[in-house]
Coordinates of C-alpha atoms in Angstrom, one line a residue:
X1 CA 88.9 44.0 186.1
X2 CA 87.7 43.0 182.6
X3 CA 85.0 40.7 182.4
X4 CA 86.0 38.6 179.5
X5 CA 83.0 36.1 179.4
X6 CA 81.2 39.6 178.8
X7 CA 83.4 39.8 175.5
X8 CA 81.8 36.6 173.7
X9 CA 78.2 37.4 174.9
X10 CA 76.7 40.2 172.4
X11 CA 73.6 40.1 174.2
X12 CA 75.3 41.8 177.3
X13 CA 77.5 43.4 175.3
X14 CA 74.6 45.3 173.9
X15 CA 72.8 45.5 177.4
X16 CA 76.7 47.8 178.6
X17 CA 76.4 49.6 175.6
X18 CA 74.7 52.7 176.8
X19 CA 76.5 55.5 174.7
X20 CA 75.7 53.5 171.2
X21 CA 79.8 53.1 171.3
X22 CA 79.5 49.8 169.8
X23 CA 76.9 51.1 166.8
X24 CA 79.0 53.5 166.2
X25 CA 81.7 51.6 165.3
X26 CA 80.0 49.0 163.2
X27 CA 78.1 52.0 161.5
X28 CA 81.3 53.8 160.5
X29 CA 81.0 53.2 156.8
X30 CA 77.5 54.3 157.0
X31 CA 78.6 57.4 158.6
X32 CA 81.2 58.1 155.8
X33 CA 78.8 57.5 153.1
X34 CA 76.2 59.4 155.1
X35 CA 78.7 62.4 155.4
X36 CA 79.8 62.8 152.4
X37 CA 76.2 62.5 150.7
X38 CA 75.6 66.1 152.8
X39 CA 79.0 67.5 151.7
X40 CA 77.9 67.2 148.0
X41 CA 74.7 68.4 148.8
X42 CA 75.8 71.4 151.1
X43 CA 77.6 72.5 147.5
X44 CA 81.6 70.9 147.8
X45 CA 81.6 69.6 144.3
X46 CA 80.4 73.2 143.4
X47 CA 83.2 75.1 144.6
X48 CA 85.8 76.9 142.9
X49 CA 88.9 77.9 145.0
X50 CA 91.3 80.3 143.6
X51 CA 94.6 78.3 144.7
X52 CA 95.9 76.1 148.2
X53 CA 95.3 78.2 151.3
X54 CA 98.1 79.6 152.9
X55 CA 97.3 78.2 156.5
X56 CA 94.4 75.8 157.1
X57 CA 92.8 76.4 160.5
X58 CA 90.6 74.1 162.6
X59 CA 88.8 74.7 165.8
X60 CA 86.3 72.5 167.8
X61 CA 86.4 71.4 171.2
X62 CA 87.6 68.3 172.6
X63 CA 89.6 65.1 171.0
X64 CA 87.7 65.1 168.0
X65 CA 88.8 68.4 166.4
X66 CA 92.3 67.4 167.8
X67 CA 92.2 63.9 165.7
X68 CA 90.7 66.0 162.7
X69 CA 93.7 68.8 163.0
X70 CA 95.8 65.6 163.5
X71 CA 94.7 63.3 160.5
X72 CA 94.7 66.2 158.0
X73 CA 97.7 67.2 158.6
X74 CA 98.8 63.9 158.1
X75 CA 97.2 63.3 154.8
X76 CA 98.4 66.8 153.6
X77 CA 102.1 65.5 153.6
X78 CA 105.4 67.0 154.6
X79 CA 105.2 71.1 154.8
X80 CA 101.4 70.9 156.3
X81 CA 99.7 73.9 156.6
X82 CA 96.6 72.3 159.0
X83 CA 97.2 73.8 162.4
X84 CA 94.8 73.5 164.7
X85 CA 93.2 76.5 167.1
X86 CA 93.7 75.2 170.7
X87 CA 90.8 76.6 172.9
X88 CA 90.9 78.5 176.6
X89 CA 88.4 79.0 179.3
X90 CA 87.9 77.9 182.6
X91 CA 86.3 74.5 182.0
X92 CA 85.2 72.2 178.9
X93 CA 81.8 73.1 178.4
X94 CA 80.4 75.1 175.8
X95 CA 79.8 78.2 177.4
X96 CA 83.5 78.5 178.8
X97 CA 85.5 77.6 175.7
X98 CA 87.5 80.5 173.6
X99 CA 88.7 80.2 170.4
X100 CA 91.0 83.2 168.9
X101 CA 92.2 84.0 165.5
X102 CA 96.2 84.2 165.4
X103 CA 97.0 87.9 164.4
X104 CA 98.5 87.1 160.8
X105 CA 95.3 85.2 159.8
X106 CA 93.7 86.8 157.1
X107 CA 92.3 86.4 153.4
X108 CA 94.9 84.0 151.8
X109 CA 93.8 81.6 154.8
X110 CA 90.9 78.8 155.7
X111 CA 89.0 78.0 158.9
X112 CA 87.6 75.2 159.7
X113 CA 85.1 74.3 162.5
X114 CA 84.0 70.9 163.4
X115 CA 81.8 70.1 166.5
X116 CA 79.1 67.5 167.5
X117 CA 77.8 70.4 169.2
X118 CA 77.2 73.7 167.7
X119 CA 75.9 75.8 170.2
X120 CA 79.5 77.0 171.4
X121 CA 79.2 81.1 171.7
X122 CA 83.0 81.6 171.1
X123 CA 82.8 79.1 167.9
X124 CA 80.3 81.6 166.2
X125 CA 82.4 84.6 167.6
X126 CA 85.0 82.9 165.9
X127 CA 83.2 82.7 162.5
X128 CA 81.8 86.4 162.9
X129 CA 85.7 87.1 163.3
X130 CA 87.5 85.8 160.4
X131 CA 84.5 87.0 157.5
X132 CA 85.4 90.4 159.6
X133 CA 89.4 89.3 158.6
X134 CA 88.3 88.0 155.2
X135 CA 89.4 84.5 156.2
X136 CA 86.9 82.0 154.1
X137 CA 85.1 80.0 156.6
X138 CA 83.5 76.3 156.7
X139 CA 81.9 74.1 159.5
X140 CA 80.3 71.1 160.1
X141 CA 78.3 70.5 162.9
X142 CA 74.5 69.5 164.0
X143 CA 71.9 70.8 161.8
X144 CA 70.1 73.9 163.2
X145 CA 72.3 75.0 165.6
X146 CA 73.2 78.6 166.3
X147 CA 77.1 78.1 164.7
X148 CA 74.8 76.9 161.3
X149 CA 73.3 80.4 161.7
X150 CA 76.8 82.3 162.3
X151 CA 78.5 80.2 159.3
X152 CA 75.6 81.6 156.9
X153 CA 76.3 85.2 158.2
X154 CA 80.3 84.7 157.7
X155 CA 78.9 84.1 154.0
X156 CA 80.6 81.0 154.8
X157 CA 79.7 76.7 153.8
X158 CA 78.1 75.1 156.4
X159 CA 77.7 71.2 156.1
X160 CA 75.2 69.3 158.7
X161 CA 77.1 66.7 160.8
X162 CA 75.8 63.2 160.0
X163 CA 74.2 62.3 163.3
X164 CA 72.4 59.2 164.3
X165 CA 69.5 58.9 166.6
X166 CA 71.3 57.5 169.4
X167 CA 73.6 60.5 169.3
X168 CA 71.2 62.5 171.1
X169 CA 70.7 60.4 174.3
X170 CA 73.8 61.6 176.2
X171 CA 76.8 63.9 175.2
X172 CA 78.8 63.1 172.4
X173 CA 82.2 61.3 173.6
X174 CA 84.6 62.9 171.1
X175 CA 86.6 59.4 170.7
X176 CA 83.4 58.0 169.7
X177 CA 83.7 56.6 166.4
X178 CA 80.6 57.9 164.7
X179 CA 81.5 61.8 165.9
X180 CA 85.3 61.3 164.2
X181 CA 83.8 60.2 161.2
X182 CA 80.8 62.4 160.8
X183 CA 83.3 65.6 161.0
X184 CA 86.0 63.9 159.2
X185 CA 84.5 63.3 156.1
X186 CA 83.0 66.9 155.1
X187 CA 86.5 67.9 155.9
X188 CA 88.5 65.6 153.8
X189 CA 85.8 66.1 150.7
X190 CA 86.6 70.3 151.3
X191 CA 90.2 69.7 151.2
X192 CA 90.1 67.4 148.3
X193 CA 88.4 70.2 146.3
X194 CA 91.1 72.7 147.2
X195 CA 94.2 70.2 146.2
X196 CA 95.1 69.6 149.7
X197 CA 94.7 66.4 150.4
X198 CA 93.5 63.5 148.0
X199 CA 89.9 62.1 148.9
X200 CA 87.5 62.3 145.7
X201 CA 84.2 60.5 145.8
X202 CA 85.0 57.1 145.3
X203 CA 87.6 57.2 147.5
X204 CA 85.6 58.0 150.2
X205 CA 83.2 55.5 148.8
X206 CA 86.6 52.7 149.5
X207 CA 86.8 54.0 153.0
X208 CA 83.9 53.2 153.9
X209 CA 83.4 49.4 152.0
X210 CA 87.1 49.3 154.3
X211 CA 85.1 50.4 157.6
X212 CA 82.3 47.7 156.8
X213 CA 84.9 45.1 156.3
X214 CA 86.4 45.9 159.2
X215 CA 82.7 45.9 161.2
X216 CA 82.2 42.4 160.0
X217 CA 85.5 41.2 160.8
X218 CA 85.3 43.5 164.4
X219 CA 81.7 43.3 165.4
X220 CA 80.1 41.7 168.5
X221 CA 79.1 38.0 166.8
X222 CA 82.4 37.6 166.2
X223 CA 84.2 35.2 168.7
X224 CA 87.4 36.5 170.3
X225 CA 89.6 33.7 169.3
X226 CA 88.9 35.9 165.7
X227 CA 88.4 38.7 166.9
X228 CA 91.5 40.7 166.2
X229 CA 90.1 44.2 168.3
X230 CA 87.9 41.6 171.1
X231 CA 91.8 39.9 171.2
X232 CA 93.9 43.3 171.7
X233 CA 90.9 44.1 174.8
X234 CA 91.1 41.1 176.2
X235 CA 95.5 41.5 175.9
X236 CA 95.3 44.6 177.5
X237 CA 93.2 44.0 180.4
X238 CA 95.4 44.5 182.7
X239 CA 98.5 46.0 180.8
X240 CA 100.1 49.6 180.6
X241 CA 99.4 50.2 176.5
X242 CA 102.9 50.9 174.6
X243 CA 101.5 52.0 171.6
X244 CA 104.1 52.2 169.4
X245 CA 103.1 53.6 165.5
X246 CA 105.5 53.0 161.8
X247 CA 104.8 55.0 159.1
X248 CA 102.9 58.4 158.1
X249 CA 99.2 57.3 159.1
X250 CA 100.1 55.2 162.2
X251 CA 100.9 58.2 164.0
X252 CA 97.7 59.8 164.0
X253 CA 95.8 56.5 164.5
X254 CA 98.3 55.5 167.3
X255 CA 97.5 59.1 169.5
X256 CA 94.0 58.2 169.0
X257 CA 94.1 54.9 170.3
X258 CA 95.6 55.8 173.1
X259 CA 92.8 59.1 173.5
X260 CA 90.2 56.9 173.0
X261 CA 91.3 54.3 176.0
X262 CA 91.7 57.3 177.8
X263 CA 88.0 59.0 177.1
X264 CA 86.4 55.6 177.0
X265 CA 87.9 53.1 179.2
X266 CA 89.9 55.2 181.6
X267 CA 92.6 53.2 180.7
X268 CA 96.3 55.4 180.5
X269 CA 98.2 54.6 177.8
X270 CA 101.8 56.0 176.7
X271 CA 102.4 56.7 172.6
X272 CA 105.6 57.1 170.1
X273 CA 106.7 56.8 167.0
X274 CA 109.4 54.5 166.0
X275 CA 112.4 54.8 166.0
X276 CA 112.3 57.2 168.5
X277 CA 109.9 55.1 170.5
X278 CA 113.4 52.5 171.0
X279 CA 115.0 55.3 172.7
X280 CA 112.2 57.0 174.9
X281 CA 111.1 53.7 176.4
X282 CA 113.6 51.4 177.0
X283 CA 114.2 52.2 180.2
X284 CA 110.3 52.1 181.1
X285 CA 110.4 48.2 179.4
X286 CA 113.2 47.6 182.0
X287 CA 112.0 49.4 185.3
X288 CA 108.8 48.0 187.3
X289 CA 106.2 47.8 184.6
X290 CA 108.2 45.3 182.8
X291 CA 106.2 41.8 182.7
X292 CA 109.4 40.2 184.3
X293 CA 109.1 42.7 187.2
X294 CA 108.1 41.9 191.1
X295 CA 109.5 43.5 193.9
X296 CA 107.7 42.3 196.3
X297 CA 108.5 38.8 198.4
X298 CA 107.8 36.3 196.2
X299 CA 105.7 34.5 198.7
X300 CA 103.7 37.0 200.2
X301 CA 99.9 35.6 199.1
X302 CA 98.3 37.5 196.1
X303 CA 94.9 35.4 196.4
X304 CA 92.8 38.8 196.9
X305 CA 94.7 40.9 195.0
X306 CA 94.4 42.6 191.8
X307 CA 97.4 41.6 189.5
X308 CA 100.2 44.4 189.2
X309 CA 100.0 46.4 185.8
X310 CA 102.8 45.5 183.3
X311 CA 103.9 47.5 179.8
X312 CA 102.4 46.0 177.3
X313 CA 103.7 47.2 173.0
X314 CA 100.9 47.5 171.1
X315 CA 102.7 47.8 167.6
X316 CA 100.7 50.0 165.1
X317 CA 101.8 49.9 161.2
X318 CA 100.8 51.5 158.1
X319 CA 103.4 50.1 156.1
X320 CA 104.5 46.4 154.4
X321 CA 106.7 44.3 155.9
X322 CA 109.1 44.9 153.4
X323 CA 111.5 47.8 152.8
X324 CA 113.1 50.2 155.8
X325 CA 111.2 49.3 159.1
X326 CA 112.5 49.5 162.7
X327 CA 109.7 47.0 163.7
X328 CA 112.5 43.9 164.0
X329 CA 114.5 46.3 166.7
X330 CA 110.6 47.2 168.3
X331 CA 110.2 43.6 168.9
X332 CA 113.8 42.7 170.0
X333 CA 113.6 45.7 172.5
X334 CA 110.2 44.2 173.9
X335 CA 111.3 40.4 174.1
X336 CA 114.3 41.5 175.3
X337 CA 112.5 42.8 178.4
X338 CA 109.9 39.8 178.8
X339 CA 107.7 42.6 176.7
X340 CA 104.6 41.5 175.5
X341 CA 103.4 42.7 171.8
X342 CA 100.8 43.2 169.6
X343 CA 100.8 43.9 166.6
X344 CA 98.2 45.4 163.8
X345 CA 98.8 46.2 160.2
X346 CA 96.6 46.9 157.4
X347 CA 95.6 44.8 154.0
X348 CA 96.9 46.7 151.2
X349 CA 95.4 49.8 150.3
X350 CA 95.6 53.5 149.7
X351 CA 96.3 55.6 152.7
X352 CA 93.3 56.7 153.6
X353 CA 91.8 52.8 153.5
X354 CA 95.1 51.2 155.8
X355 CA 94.5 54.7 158.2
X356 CA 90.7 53.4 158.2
X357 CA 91.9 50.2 159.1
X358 CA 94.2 50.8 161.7
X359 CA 91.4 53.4 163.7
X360 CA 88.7 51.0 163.1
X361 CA 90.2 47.7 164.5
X362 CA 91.4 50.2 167.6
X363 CA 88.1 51.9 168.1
X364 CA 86.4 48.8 168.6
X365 CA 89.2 47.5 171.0
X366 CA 88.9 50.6 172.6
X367 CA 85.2 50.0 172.7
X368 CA 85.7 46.1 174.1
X369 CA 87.8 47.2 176.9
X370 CA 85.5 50.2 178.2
X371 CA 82.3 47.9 177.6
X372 CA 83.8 44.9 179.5
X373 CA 85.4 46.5 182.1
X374 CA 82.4 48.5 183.1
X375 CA 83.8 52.0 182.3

């Protein structure tokens, strides 16, 4: 059950926030600016790459490598060549995790590690491996740690994960907010130098104004009543999140929404893309999550029962009103089953400020709902 007179009391908000979730939201733009301050300084601006790499690799473990592979690729456009190195081993610790090298990899190609961790054996493995293939290597991760040393031996560039001092308490969730960005940035500021993607300095620098914005608009002070990420907690307390996303970034925002209610509210939530969303969930809007739903006798007494979980669209949008948009259908198909929706869409912007947006204003909802539900 969520606790929603926790919502509008920062005091106790702060007193539930033992994984520094909530800092790390608000500190997002921090993190950025943070990040790509050690970028420049690990020697980005310096480099002079021959051409676009053939295949861009990325391994890490957990969520936040997947989000990474997942936003780059989305940035990079239509023909992406981000894939990202999906690990084995018997459990997800750091001892236990393998990473390989697919057989064609060689010296036309780029790998990329990011972890909040760095002591992974197979990660460094991994580095020794593709200098031994001629692959160019980078990383970030934590300052000091043996994948640092392994990166320097590939002959590779190593840039230090901007960590805070709360970061150290406890192992790193890898839907926290301050781990995505910390590994994010470096990457974004290497793949701007090679023509991949578009994120030069000031860019970056708008991202993170965007993340402040957001913060002030988001943060804990803030009422829910103007609250837009305290309202979405509060909306799903006890729904099934739809998430459904519009538009290039949306996608990649809308899988980690629905990671991060997983990781950090063990809350479930299902995720599409319109228009196929329409199609793949209309007959979960009209089965027994619908709102309208109730099999049971009607008067059978409910007093000491929890209320039945109902589907509830959370509607996710990179993109203007305006122009071709299957969002009047999404909301039909929901009303049209006593559906619920939410919705969120960015202030204008370039893409990489509205994707901000759009995992900012969900990373602190995520954040609301694990805080005031006790998870």
């Amino acid at each position: 059950m969520l606790d929603e007179s926790l919502l509008d009391t920062p005091e106790g908000l702060a007193a539930a926030d033992r994984r520094g979730l909530l800092r790390g939201a608000a500190e997002a733009g921090a993190r950025v600016r943070t990040a790509a301050r050690h970028a420049i300084e690990a020697g980005v601006q310096e480099l002079k790459p021959d051409g676009r790499p053939r295949a861009v690799l990325i391994a890490g473990p957990g969520v936040a490598a997947t989000h990474a592979a997942d936003l780059l690729g989305s940035l990079a456009g239509p023909g992406s060549p981000v894939t990202r190195l999906a690990p084995t081993g018997v459990a997800p610790a750091a001892g236990a995790l393998r990473w390989e090298l697919p057989g064609w990899a060689g010296s036309v190609d780029l790998l990329l590690i990011a972890t909040p961790d760095g002591t992974e054996p197979s990660l460094s493995l991994l580095a020794d491996q593709a200098y031994r293939r001629g692959c160019s290597v980078a990383a970030v991760a934590p300052a000091g740690t043996p994948l640092a040393e392994a990166v320097a031996g590939a002959h590779g560039l190593f840039m230090p994960m901007a960590t805070a001092p709360y970061d150290h308490g406890e192992p790193l969730a890898g839907s926290s907010p301050g781990v995505l960005w910390a590994l994010l940035t470096p990457l974004l500021a290497l793949l701007d130098r090679i023509g991949l993607v578009t994120a030069p300095p000031e860019d970056l620098e708008k991202v993170a104004d965007r993340l402040d914005r957001i913060a002030e608009r988001c943060g804990p002070a803030i009422v829910t009543y103007s609250n837009p990420a305290k309202t979405l907690a509060a909306e799903l307390a006890d729904a099934l999140p739809v998430v459904w996303t519009e538009g290039d970034s949306a996608g990649p925002a809308g899988r980690r929404f629905a990671a991060a209610l997983a990781e950090l509210a063990g809350r479930p939530a299902l995720v599409a893309e319109l228009p196929e969303a329409l199609a793949a969930h209309t007959a979960l809007l009209a089965g027994p999550l619908a709102a309208s739903a109730d099999p049971d006798d009607f008067f059978r007494d409910r007093v000491d029962e929890p209320p039945a979980l109902h589907a509830r669209v959370v509607l996710l949008r990179d993109r203007p009103i305006g122009g071709l948009t299957a969002a009047p259908a999404a909301r039909d198909l929901a009303l049209s089953h006593d559906t619920p929706i939410s919705e969120l869409e960015p202030e204008a912007g370039d893409e990489l400020e509205t994707l901000a947006e759009l995992i900012a204003v969900t990373d602190f909802a995520a954040v609301y709902l694990a805080l005031a539900s006790g998870a």
